[in-house]
PDB file of C-alpha atoms and ligand atoms in Angstrom:
ATOM      1  CA  MET A   1      13.070 -13.143   0.560  1.00  0.00           C
ATOM      2  CA  LYS A   2      12.689 -13.708  -3.176  1.00  0.00           C
ATOM      3  CA  ARG A   3      10.670 -10.986  -4.847  1.00  0.00           C
ATOM      4  CA  LYS A   4       8.124 -12.560  -7.166  1.00  0.00           C
ATOM      5  CA  LEU A   5       6.870 -11.219 -10.472  1.00  0.00           C
ATOM      6  CA  GLY A   6       3.254 -11.696 -11.495  1.00  0.00           C
ATOM      7  CA  VAL A   7       2.842 -10.843 -15.168  1.00  0.00           C
ATOM      8  CA  ASN A   8      -0.556  -9.382 -15.958  1.00  0.00           C
ATOM      9  CA  ILE A   9      -1.478 -10.445 -19.501  1.00  0.00           C
ATOM     10  CA  ASP A  10      -4.831  -8.634 -19.770  1.00  0.00           C
ATOM     11  CA  HIS A  11      -3.609  -6.448 -22.602  1.00  0.00           C
ATOM     12  CA  ILE A  12      -2.657  -9.376 -24.803  1.00  0.00           C
ATOM     13  CA  ALA A  13      -6.402 -10.024 -24.722  1.00  0.00           C
ATOM     14  CA  THR A  14      -7.112  -6.316 -25.341  1.00  0.00           C
ATOM     15  CA  ILE A  15      -5.165  -6.480 -28.616  1.00  0.00           C
ATOM     16  CA  ARG A  16      -6.788  -9.785 -29.572  1.00  0.00           C
ATOM     17  CA  ASN A  17     -10.278  -8.408 -28.926  1.00  0.00           C
ATOM     18  CA  ALA A  18      -9.596  -5.235 -30.935  1.00  0.00           C
ATOM     19  CA  ARG A  19      -9.897  -7.263 -34.142  1.00  0.00           C
ATOM     20  CA  GLY A  20     -11.980 -10.180 -32.925  1.00  0.00           C
ATOM     21  CA  GLU A  21      -9.286 -12.571 -34.140  1.00  0.00           C
ATOM     22  CA  GLY A  22      -7.728 -15.426 -32.196  1.00  0.00           C
ATOM     23  CA  TYR A  23      -4.360 -13.669 -31.951  1.00  0.00           C
ATOM     24  CA  PRO A  24      -2.284 -12.654 -30.149  1.00  0.00           C
ATOM     25  CA  ASP A  25      -2.979 -15.822 -28.212  1.00  0.00           C
ATOM     26  CA  VAL A  26      -3.362 -15.316 -24.466  1.00  0.00           C
ATOM     27  CA  LEU A  27      -2.260 -18.853 -23.569  1.00  0.00           C
ATOM     28  CA  GLN A  28       0.865 -18.537 -25.720  1.00  0.00           C
ATOM     29  CA  GLY A  29       1.636 -15.237 -23.969  1.00  0.00           C
ATOM     30  CA  ALA A  30       1.229 -16.839 -20.549  1.00  0.00           C
ATOM     31  CA  ILE A  31       3.453 -19.796 -21.475  1.00  0.00           C
ATOM     32  CA  MET A  32       6.127 -17.421 -22.808  1.00  0.00           C
ATOM     33  CA  ALA A  33       5.915 -15.271 -19.671  1.00  0.00           C
ATOM     34  CA  ILE A  34       6.434 -18.345 -17.499  1.00  0.00           C
ATOM     35  CA  LYS A  35       9.361 -19.537 -19.647  1.00  0.00           C
ATOM     36  CA  SER A  36      10.913 -16.108 -19.220  1.00  0.00           C
ATOM     37  CA  GLY A  37      10.672 -16.459 -15.438  1.00  0.00           C
ATOM     38  CA  ALA A  38       7.275 -15.079 -14.354  1.00  0.00           C
ATOM     39  CA  ASP A  39       6.255 -16.554 -10.998  1.00  0.00           C
ATOM     40  CA  ALA A  40       2.541 -16.161 -11.635  1.00  0.00           C
ATOM     41  CA  ILE A  41       0.121 -15.090 -14.325  1.00  0.00           C
ATOM     42  CA  THR A  42      -2.285 -12.355 -13.333  1.00  0.00           C
ATOM     43  CA  ILE A  43      -5.579 -11.797 -15.133  1.00  0.00           C
ATOM     44  CA  HIS A  44      -8.509  -9.513 -14.417  1.00  0.00           C
ATOM     45  CA  LEU A  45     -11.910 -10.814 -15.434  1.00  0.00           C
ATOM     46  CA  ARG A  46     -13.805  -7.548 -15.657  1.00  0.00           C
ATOM     47  CA  GLU A  47     -17.565  -7.338 -15.579  1.00  0.00           C
ATOM     48  CA  ASP A  48     -17.595  -5.843 -19.099  1.00  0.00           C
ATOM     49  CA  ARG A  49     -15.152  -8.547 -20.347  1.00  0.00           C
ATOM     50  CA  ARG A  50     -13.178  -5.891 -22.203  1.00  0.00           C
ATOM     51  CA  HIS A  51     -10.046  -8.054 -22.230  1.00  0.00           C
ATOM     52  CA  ILE A  52      -9.913 -11.434 -20.454  1.00  0.00           C
ATOM     53  CA  LYS A  53     -12.979 -13.668 -21.011  1.00  0.00           C
ATOM     54  CA  GLU A  54     -14.265 -16.613 -18.964  1.00  0.00           C
ATOM     55  CA  ASN A  55     -12.827 -19.100 -21.459  1.00  0.00           C
ATOM     56  CA  ASP A  56      -9.358 -17.576 -21.109  1.00  0.00           C
ATOM     57  CA  VAL A  57      -9.453 -18.152 -17.357  1.00  0.00           C
ATOM     58  CA  ILE A  58     -10.671 -21.731 -17.781  1.00  0.00           C
ATOM     59  CA  LEU A  59      -7.969 -22.538 -20.345  1.00  0.00           C
ATOM     60  CA  LEU A  60      -5.144 -20.860 -18.426  1.00  0.00           C
ATOM     61  CA  LYS A  61      -6.088 -22.653 -15.215  1.00  0.00           C
ATOM     62  CA  LYS A  62      -6.129 -25.978 -17.038  1.00  0.00           C
ATOM     63  CA  LYS A  63      -2.890 -25.562 -19.001  1.00  0.00           C
ATOM     64  CA  LEU A  64      -0.493 -23.512 -16.886  1.00  0.00           C
ATOM     65  CA  LYS A  65       2.049 -24.979 -14.526  1.00  0.00           C
ATOM     66  CA  ARG A  66       2.367 -21.756 -12.529  1.00  0.00           C
ATOM     67  CA  PRO A  67      -0.237 -20.171 -10.252  1.00  0.00           C
ATOM     68  CA  ILE A  68      -2.977 -17.981 -11.567  1.00  0.00           C
ATOM     69  CA  ASN A  69      -3.802 -14.794  -9.743  1.00  0.00           C
ATOM     70  CA  LEU A  70      -7.380 -13.912 -10.664  1.00  0.00           C
ATOM     71  CA  GLU A  71      -8.283 -10.290 -10.088  1.00  0.00           C
ATOM     72  CA  MET A  72     -12.003  -9.818  -9.640  1.00  0.00           C
ATOM     73  CA  ALA A  73     -14.686  -7.663  -8.100  1.00  0.00           C
ATOM     74  CA  MET A  74     -16.404  -9.190  -5.092  1.00  0.00           C
ATOM     75  CA  THR A  75     -19.792  -9.881  -6.650  1.00  0.00           C
ATOM     76  CA  SER A  76     -21.966 -12.967  -6.198  1.00  0.00           C
ATOM     77  CA  LYS A  77     -21.440 -13.876  -9.862  1.00  0.00           C
ATOM     78  CA  MET A  78     -17.654 -13.639  -9.618  1.00  0.00           C
ATOM     79  CA  ILE A  79     -17.576 -15.602  -6.357  1.00  0.00           C
ATOM     80  CA  ARG A  80     -19.517 -18.399  -8.079  1.00  0.00           C
ATOM     81  CA  PHE A  81     -17.087 -18.350 -11.009  1.00  0.00           C
ATOM     82  CA  ALA A  82     -13.980 -18.383  -8.780  1.00  0.00           C
ATOM     83  CA  LYS A  83     -15.411 -21.282  -6.757  1.00  0.00           C
ATOM     84  CA  LYS A  84     -15.781 -23.251  -9.987  1.00  0.00           C
ATOM     85  CA  ILE A  85     -12.319 -22.431 -11.381  1.00  0.00           C
ATOM     86  CA  LYS A  86     -10.402 -22.466  -8.092  1.00  0.00           C
ATOM     87  CA  PRO A  87      -7.431 -20.289  -9.060  1.00  0.00           C
ATOM     88  CA  GLN A  88      -4.515 -20.481  -6.638  1.00  0.00           C
ATOM     89  CA  TYR A  89      -4.848 -16.757  -5.835  1.00  0.00           C
ATOM     90  CA  VAL A  90      -7.662 -14.261  -5.964  1.00  0.00           C
ATOM     91  CA  CYS A  91      -7.086 -10.539  -5.673  1.00  0.00           C
ATOM     92  CA  ILE A  92     -10.236  -8.609  -4.863  1.00  0.00           C
ATOM     93  CA  VAL A  93     -10.376  -5.264  -6.650  1.00  0.00           C
ATOM     94  CA  PRO A  94     -12.940  -2.467  -6.909  1.00  0.00           C
ATOM     95  CA  GLU A  95     -14.506  -2.112 -10.327  1.00  0.00           C
ATOM     96  CA  LYS A  96     -16.232   0.734 -12.087  1.00  0.00           C
ATOM     97  CA  ARG A  97     -17.539   0.246 -15.592  1.00  0.00           C
ATOM     98  CA  GLU A  98     -16.440   3.640 -16.861  1.00  0.00           C
ATOM     99  CA  GLU A  99     -12.846   3.483 -15.592  1.00  0.00           C
ATOM    100  CA  LEU A 100      -9.911   2.868 -17.938  1.00  0.00           C
ATOM    101  CA  THR A 101      -8.138   0.859 -15.257  1.00  0.00           C
ATOM    102  CA  THR A 102      -8.486   0.091 -11.535  1.00  0.00           C
ATOM    103  CA  GLU A 103      -8.191   3.624 -10.248  1.00  0.00           C
ATOM    104  CA  GLY A 104      -7.846   3.044  -6.536  1.00  0.00           C
ATOM    105  CA  GLY A 105      -7.941   0.495  -3.756  1.00  0.00           C
ATOM    106  CA  LEU A 106     -11.042  -1.077  -2.252  1.00  0.00           C
ATOM    107  CA  ASN A 107     -13.386   0.885  -0.052  1.00  0.00           C
ATOM    108  CA  LEU A 108     -13.002  -1.468   2.862  1.00  0.00           C
ATOM    109  CA  LYS A 109     -14.937   0.600   5.377  1.00  0.00           C
ATOM    110  CA  HIS A 110     -18.234   0.234   3.575  1.00  0.00           C
ATOM    111  CA  ASN A 111     -18.151  -3.337   2.364  1.00  0.00           C
ATOM    112  CA  GLN A 112     -16.907  -5.343   5.307  1.00  0.00           C
ATOM    113  CA  ILE A 113     -19.733  -7.812   5.877  1.00  0.00           C
ATOM    114  CA  PHE A 114     -20.049  -8.810   2.220  1.00  0.00           C
ATOM    115  CA  LEU A 115     -16.268  -8.925   1.755  1.00  0.00           C
ATOM    116  CA  LYS A 116     -15.693 -11.108   4.789  1.00  0.00           C
ATOM    117  CA  LYS A 117     -18.363 -13.572   3.735  1.00  0.00           C
ATOM    118  CA  GLY A 118     -16.913 -13.858   0.221  1.00  0.00           C
ATOM    119  CA  ILE A 119     -13.333 -14.127   1.485  1.00  0.00           C
ATOM    120  CA  ASN A 120     -14.226 -16.960   3.826  1.00  0.00           C
ATOM    121  CA  GLN A 121     -16.097 -18.848   1.110  1.00  0.00           C
ATOM    122  CA  LEU A 122     -13.075 -18.701  -1.214  1.00  0.00           C
ATOM    123  CA  LYS A 123     -10.560 -19.455   1.536  1.00  0.00           C
ATOM    124  CA  LYS A 124     -12.457 -22.638   2.393  1.00  0.00           C
ATOM    125  CA  LEU A 125     -11.445 -23.913  -1.067  1.00  0.00           C
ATOM    126  CA  GLY A 126      -7.772 -23.226  -0.359  1.00  0.00           C
ATOM    127  CA  ILE A 127      -7.653 -20.045  -2.466  1.00  0.00           C
ATOM    128  CA  LYS A 128      -5.266 -17.410  -1.084  1.00  0.00           C
ATOM    129  CA  ILE A 129      -6.935 -14.030  -0.899  1.00  0.00           C
ATOM    130  CA  SER A 130      -5.388 -10.667  -1.497  1.00  0.00           C
ATOM    131  CA  LEU A 131      -7.121  -7.315  -1.126  1.00  0.00           C
ATOM    132  CA  PHE A 132      -6.128  -4.460  -3.423  1.00  0.00           C
ATOM    133  CA  ILE A 133      -5.917  -1.485  -1.080  1.00  0.00           C
ATOM    134  CA  ASN A 134      -4.671   2.059  -0.931  1.00  0.00           C
ATOM    135  CA  PRO A 135      -1.509   2.398   1.125  1.00  0.00           C
ATOM    136  CA  ALA A 136      -3.102   3.394   4.450  1.00  0.00           C
ATOM    137  CA  ILE A 137      -2.654   1.870   7.918  1.00  0.00           C
ATOM    138  CA  GLU A 138      -6.404   1.835   8.531  1.00  0.00           C
ATOM    139  CA  ASP A 139      -6.982  -0.257   5.396  1.00  0.00           C
ATOM    140  CA  VAL A 140      -4.221  -2.695   6.355  1.00  0.00           C
ATOM    141  CA  LYS A 141      -5.916  -3.160   9.747  1.00  0.00           C
ATOM    142  CA  ILE A 142      -9.267  -3.868   8.096  1.00  0.00           C
ATOM    143  CA  ALA A 143      -7.670  -6.309   5.612  1.00  0.00           C
ATOM    144  CA  LYS A 144      -6.336  -8.278   8.561  1.00  0.00           C
ATOM    145  CA  LYS A 145      -9.700  -8.186  10.289  1.00  0.00           C
ATOM    146  CA  LEU A 146     -11.340  -9.501   7.113  1.00  0.00           C
ATOM    147  CA  ASN A 147      -9.085 -12.557   7.179  1.00  0.00           C
ATOM    148  CA  ALA A 148      -7.127 -11.784   3.998  1.00  0.00           C
ATOM    149  CA  ASP A 149      -3.859 -13.649   3.420  1.00  0.00           C
ATOM    150  CA  ASN A 150      -2.217 -10.829   1.515  1.00  0.00           C
ATOM    151  CA  ILE A 151      -2.652  -7.194   0.660  1.00  0.00           C
ATOM    152  CA  GLU A 152      -1.755  -5.676  -2.686  1.00  0.00           C
ATOM    153  CA  LEU A 153      -0.756  -2.046  -2.282  1.00  0.00           C
ATOM    154  CA  HIS A 154      -1.985   0.248  -5.050  1.00  0.00           C
ATOM    155  CA  THR A 155       1.134   1.946  -6.415  1.00  0.00           C
ATOM    156  CA  GLY A 156      -0.710   4.117  -8.957  1.00  0.00           C
ATOM    157  CA  THR A 157      -0.494   7.419  -7.065  1.00  0.00           C
ATOM    158  CA  PHE A 158       3.209   6.942  -6.390  1.00  0.00           C
ATOM    159  CA  CYS A 159       3.839   6.188 -10.080  1.00  0.00           C
ATOM    160  CA  ASN A 160       1.836   9.235 -11.171  1.00  0.00           C
ATOM    161  CA  GLN A 161       3.833  11.512  -8.886  1.00  0.00           C
ATOM    162  CA  LEU A 162       7.051  10.062 -10.307  1.00  0.00           C
ATOM    163  CA  LYS A 163       5.880  11.043 -13.783  1.00  0.00           C
ATOM    164  CA  LEU A 164       5.088  14.550 -12.510  1.00  0.00           C
ATOM    165  CA  LYS A 165       8.540  14.683 -10.865  1.00  0.00           C
ATOM    166  CA  ASN A 166       6.981  16.163  -7.730  1.00  0.00           C
ATOM    167  CA  LYS A 167       9.665  15.356  -5.146  1.00  0.00           C
ATOM    168  CA  LYS A 168       7.587  16.191  -2.076  1.00  0.00           C
ATOM    169  CA  LYS A 169       4.647  14.079  -3.183  1.00  0.00           C
ATOM    170  CA  ILE A 170       6.896  11.268  -4.425  1.00  0.00           C
ATOM    171  CA  ASN A 171       8.408  11.062  -0.939  1.00  0.00           C
ATOM    172  CA  SER A 172       5.073  11.211   0.851  1.00  0.00           C
ATOM    173  CA  GLU A 173       3.556   8.503  -1.389  1.00  0.00           C
ATOM    174  CA  PHE A 174       6.647   6.340  -0.933  1.00  0.00           C
ATOM    175  CA  LEU A 175       6.345   6.704   2.839  1.00  0.00           C
ATOM    176  CA  LYS A 176       2.694   5.638   2.739  1.00  0.00           C
ATOM    177  CA  LEU A 177       3.674   2.491   0.839  1.00  0.00           C
ATOM    178  CA  LYS A 178       6.569   1.778   3.174  1.00  0.00           C
ATOM    179  CA  LYS A 179       4.597   2.307   6.398  1.00  0.00           C
ATOM    180  CA  SER A 180       1.709   0.182   5.140  1.00  0.00           C
ATOM    181  CA  ALA A 181       4.072  -2.603   4.074  1.00  0.00           C
ATOM    182  CA  ILE A 182       5.895  -2.638   7.420  1.00  0.00           C
ATOM    183  CA  TYR A 183       2.637  -2.607   9.354  1.00  0.00           C
ATOM    184  CA  ALA A 184       1.111  -5.391   7.228  1.00  0.00           C
ATOM    185  CA  SER A 185       4.181  -7.509   7.620  1.00  0.00           C
ATOM    186  CA  LYS A 186       3.990  -7.116  11.410  1.00  0.00           C
ATOM    187  CA  LEU A 187       0.415  -8.422  11.192  1.00  0.00           C
ATOM    188  CA  SER A 188       1.744 -11.422   9.207  1.00  0.00           C
ATOM    189  CA  LEU A 189       0.024 -10.340   6.012  1.00  0.00           C
ATOM    190  CA  GLY A 190       1.868 -11.002   2.744  1.00  0.00           C
ATOM    191  CA  VAL A 191       2.592  -7.747   0.947  1.00  0.00           C
ATOM    192  CA  HIS A 192       2.201  -7.421  -2.820  1.00  0.00           C
ATOM    193  CA  CYS A 193       2.031  -4.317  -4.956  1.00  0.00           C
ATOM    194  CA  GLY A 194       0.947  -3.233  -8.385  1.00  0.00           C
ATOM    195  CA  HIS A 195      -0.441  -0.646 -10.750  1.00  0.00           C
ATOM    196  CA  GLY A 196       1.365   1.654 -13.126  1.00  0.00           C
ATOM    197  CA  LEU A 197       4.771   0.116 -12.415  1.00  0.00           C
ATOM    198  CA  ASN A 198       7.646   0.488 -14.866  1.00  0.00           C
ATOM    199  CA  TYR A 199      11.405  -0.074 -14.548  1.00  0.00           C
ATOM    200  CA  GLN A 200      12.009   3.187 -12.677  1.00  0.00           C
ATOM    201  CA  SER A 201       9.199   2.858 -10.124  1.00  0.00           C
ATOM    202  CA  THR A 202       9.966  -0.825  -9.534  1.00  0.00           C
ATOM    203  CA  LYS A 203      13.608  -0.005  -8.775  1.00  0.00           C
ATOM    204  CA  LEU A 204      12.462   2.530  -6.166  1.00  0.00           C
ATOM    205  CA  ILE A 205       9.729   0.415  -4.565  1.00  0.00           C
ATOM    206  CA  LYS A 206      12.127  -2.504  -4.326  1.00  0.00           C
ATOM    207  CA  LYS A 207      13.733  -0.607  -1.425  1.00  0.00           C
ATOM    208  CA  ILE A 208      10.694  -1.628   0.645  1.00  0.00           C
ATOM    209  CA  LYS A 209      11.890  -5.008   1.823  1.00  0.00           C
ATOM    210  CA  GLN A 210       8.518  -6.258   3.017  1.00  0.00           C
ATOM    211  CA  ILE A 211       7.032  -6.303  -0.496  1.00  0.00           C
ATOM    212  CA  SER A 212       7.332  -9.823  -1.862  1.00  0.00           C
ATOM    213  CA  GLU A 213       5.327  -9.713  -5.087  1.00  0.00           C
ATOM    214  CA  TYR A 214       4.966  -7.283  -7.975  1.00  0.00           C
ATOM    215  CA  ASN A 215       2.047  -7.470 -10.394  1.00  0.00           C
ATOM    216  CA  ILE A 216       2.870  -5.672 -13.607  1.00  0.00           C
ATOM    217  CA  GLY A 217       0.874  -5.540 -16.827  1.00  0.00           C
ATOM    218  CA  HIS A 218       0.482  -2.532 -19.064  1.00  0.00           C
ATOM    219  CA  PHE A 219       4.151  -1.543 -19.128  1.00  0.00           C
ATOM    220  CA  ILE A 220       5.340  -5.102 -19.784  1.00  0.00           C
ATOM    221  CA  ILE A 221       2.979  -5.620 -22.713  1.00  0.00           C
ATOM    222  CA  SER A 222       3.758  -2.153 -24.113  1.00  0.00           C
ATOM    223  CA  GLU A 223       7.537  -2.613 -23.943  1.00  0.00           C
ATOM    224  CA  SER A 224       7.170  -6.063 -25.458  1.00  0.00           C
ATOM    225  CA  ILE A 225       5.952  -4.536 -28.717  1.00  0.00           C
ATOM    226  CA  PHE A 226       9.446  -3.134 -29.195  1.00  0.00           C
ATOM    227  CA  PHE A 227      11.699  -5.520 -27.278  1.00  0.00           C
ATOM    228  CA  GLY A 228       9.772  -8.792 -26.911  1.00  0.00           C
ATOM    229  CA  LEU A 229       8.115 -10.342 -23.863  1.00  0.00           C
ATOM    230  CA  ASP A 230      11.128 -12.455 -22.937  1.00  0.00           C
ATOM    231  CA  LYS A 231      13.594  -9.554 -22.770  1.00  0.00           C
ATOM    232  CA  VAL A 232      11.229  -7.293 -20.849  1.00  0.00           C
ATOM    233  CA  ILE A 233      10.316  -9.922 -18.256  1.00  0.00           C
ATOM    234  CA  LYS A 234      13.967 -10.871 -17.790  1.00  0.00           C
ATOM    235  CA  LYS A 235      14.835  -7.229 -17.247  1.00  0.00           C
ATOM    236  CA  PHE A 236      12.191  -6.979 -14.501  1.00  0.00           C
ATOM    237  CA  ILE A 237      13.506 -10.155 -12.910  1.00  0.00           C
ATOM    238  CA  ARG A 238      17.005  -8.671 -12.837  1.00  0.00           C
ATOM    239  CA  ILE A 239      15.624  -5.509 -11.219  1.00  0.00           C
ATOM    240  CA  LEU A 240      13.764  -7.526  -8.600  1.00  0.00           C
ATOM    241  CA  LYS A 241      16.833  -9.587  -7.582  1.00  0.00           C
TER     242      LYS A 241
HETATM  243  N1  LIG B   1      -2.673  -5.138  -9.725  1.00  0.00           N
HETATM  244  C1  LIG B   1      -4.011  -4.925  -9.795  1.00  0.00           C
HETATM  245  C2  LIG B   1      -4.830  -5.330  -8.623  1.00  0.00           C
HETATM  246  C3  LIG B   1      -4.600  -4.370 -10.940  1.00  0.00           C
HETATM  247  O1  LIG B   1      -5.934  -4.172 -10.977  1.00  0.00           O
HETATM  248  C4  LIG B   1      -3.787  -4.067 -12.039  1.00  0.00           C
HETATM  249  C5  LIG B   1      -4.413  -3.526 -13.296  1.00  0.00           C
HETATM  250  O2  LIG B   1      -5.236  -4.503 -13.855  1.00  0.00           O
HETATM  251  C6  LIG B   1      -2.413  -4.332 -11.940  1.00  0.00           C
HETATM  252  C7  LIG B   1      -1.878  -4.842 -10.775  1.00  0.00           C
HETATM  253  C8  LIG B   1      -1.486  -4.074 -13.088  1.00  0.00           C
HETATM  254  O3  LIG B   1      -1.408  -2.712 -13.356  1.00  0.00           O
HETATM  255  P1  LIG B   1      -0.648  -2.231 -14.657  1.00  0.00           P
HETATM  256  O4  LIG B   1      -1.339  -2.828 -15.821  1.00  0.00           O
HETATM  257  O5  LIG B   1      -0.761  -0.746 -14.581  1.00  0.00           O
HETATM  258  O6  LIG B   1       0.776  -2.713 -14.532  1.00  0.00           O
END
């Protein structure tokens, strides 16, 4: 199975918005990422529009030859927007205004009726749905019940433990990811992952054979400041081989 790389370009927009100028250009970044080998372009249209804006999504969908993976909260407004744009993939994420980034997976237990309704509406348009979840068997089961096509496992806790060099916790977080991926794969769910990934964590998570797609943003854009987008993406592609 080929491991795919989704390049999250939100932070190109973060830099652009910091000065209110038209650069760095998000579309140019996406085109470069694709030329360098990205399989998909991932963007998160947040409620506060702190990075990607509606017009970015519209333009990227129109111009790009590779799939767009739109990360969004499951709100009525966002469902309406996604129905209009029809990205190839939607990844449903939880969203809190005050958070710096998506801090955890969805709370699937408490939102099932609304989630299922939204998922089915988007699936009717041919959009493949992924749910961003914590690595837990119970959440994988619910994702299947909700009719998702894919799950995206939140790798943030694993990556944090790697930074802390806490061997015991690194192993236990790795096991959670592995068990969830194996279980999801048995249920015929596609398994993606993302959040906080860098070269080191990607090399380790790659050992989980069931994971077919990696969505990576902050580290790629940060490294690109020093080494360029092309080099960084190509390095990830080599790691994922
Ligand atoms: N996957 C999802 C669902 C996310 O919300 C994010 C952060 O926007 C990412 C992947 C990428 O995380 P990072 O920017 O830490 O690589």
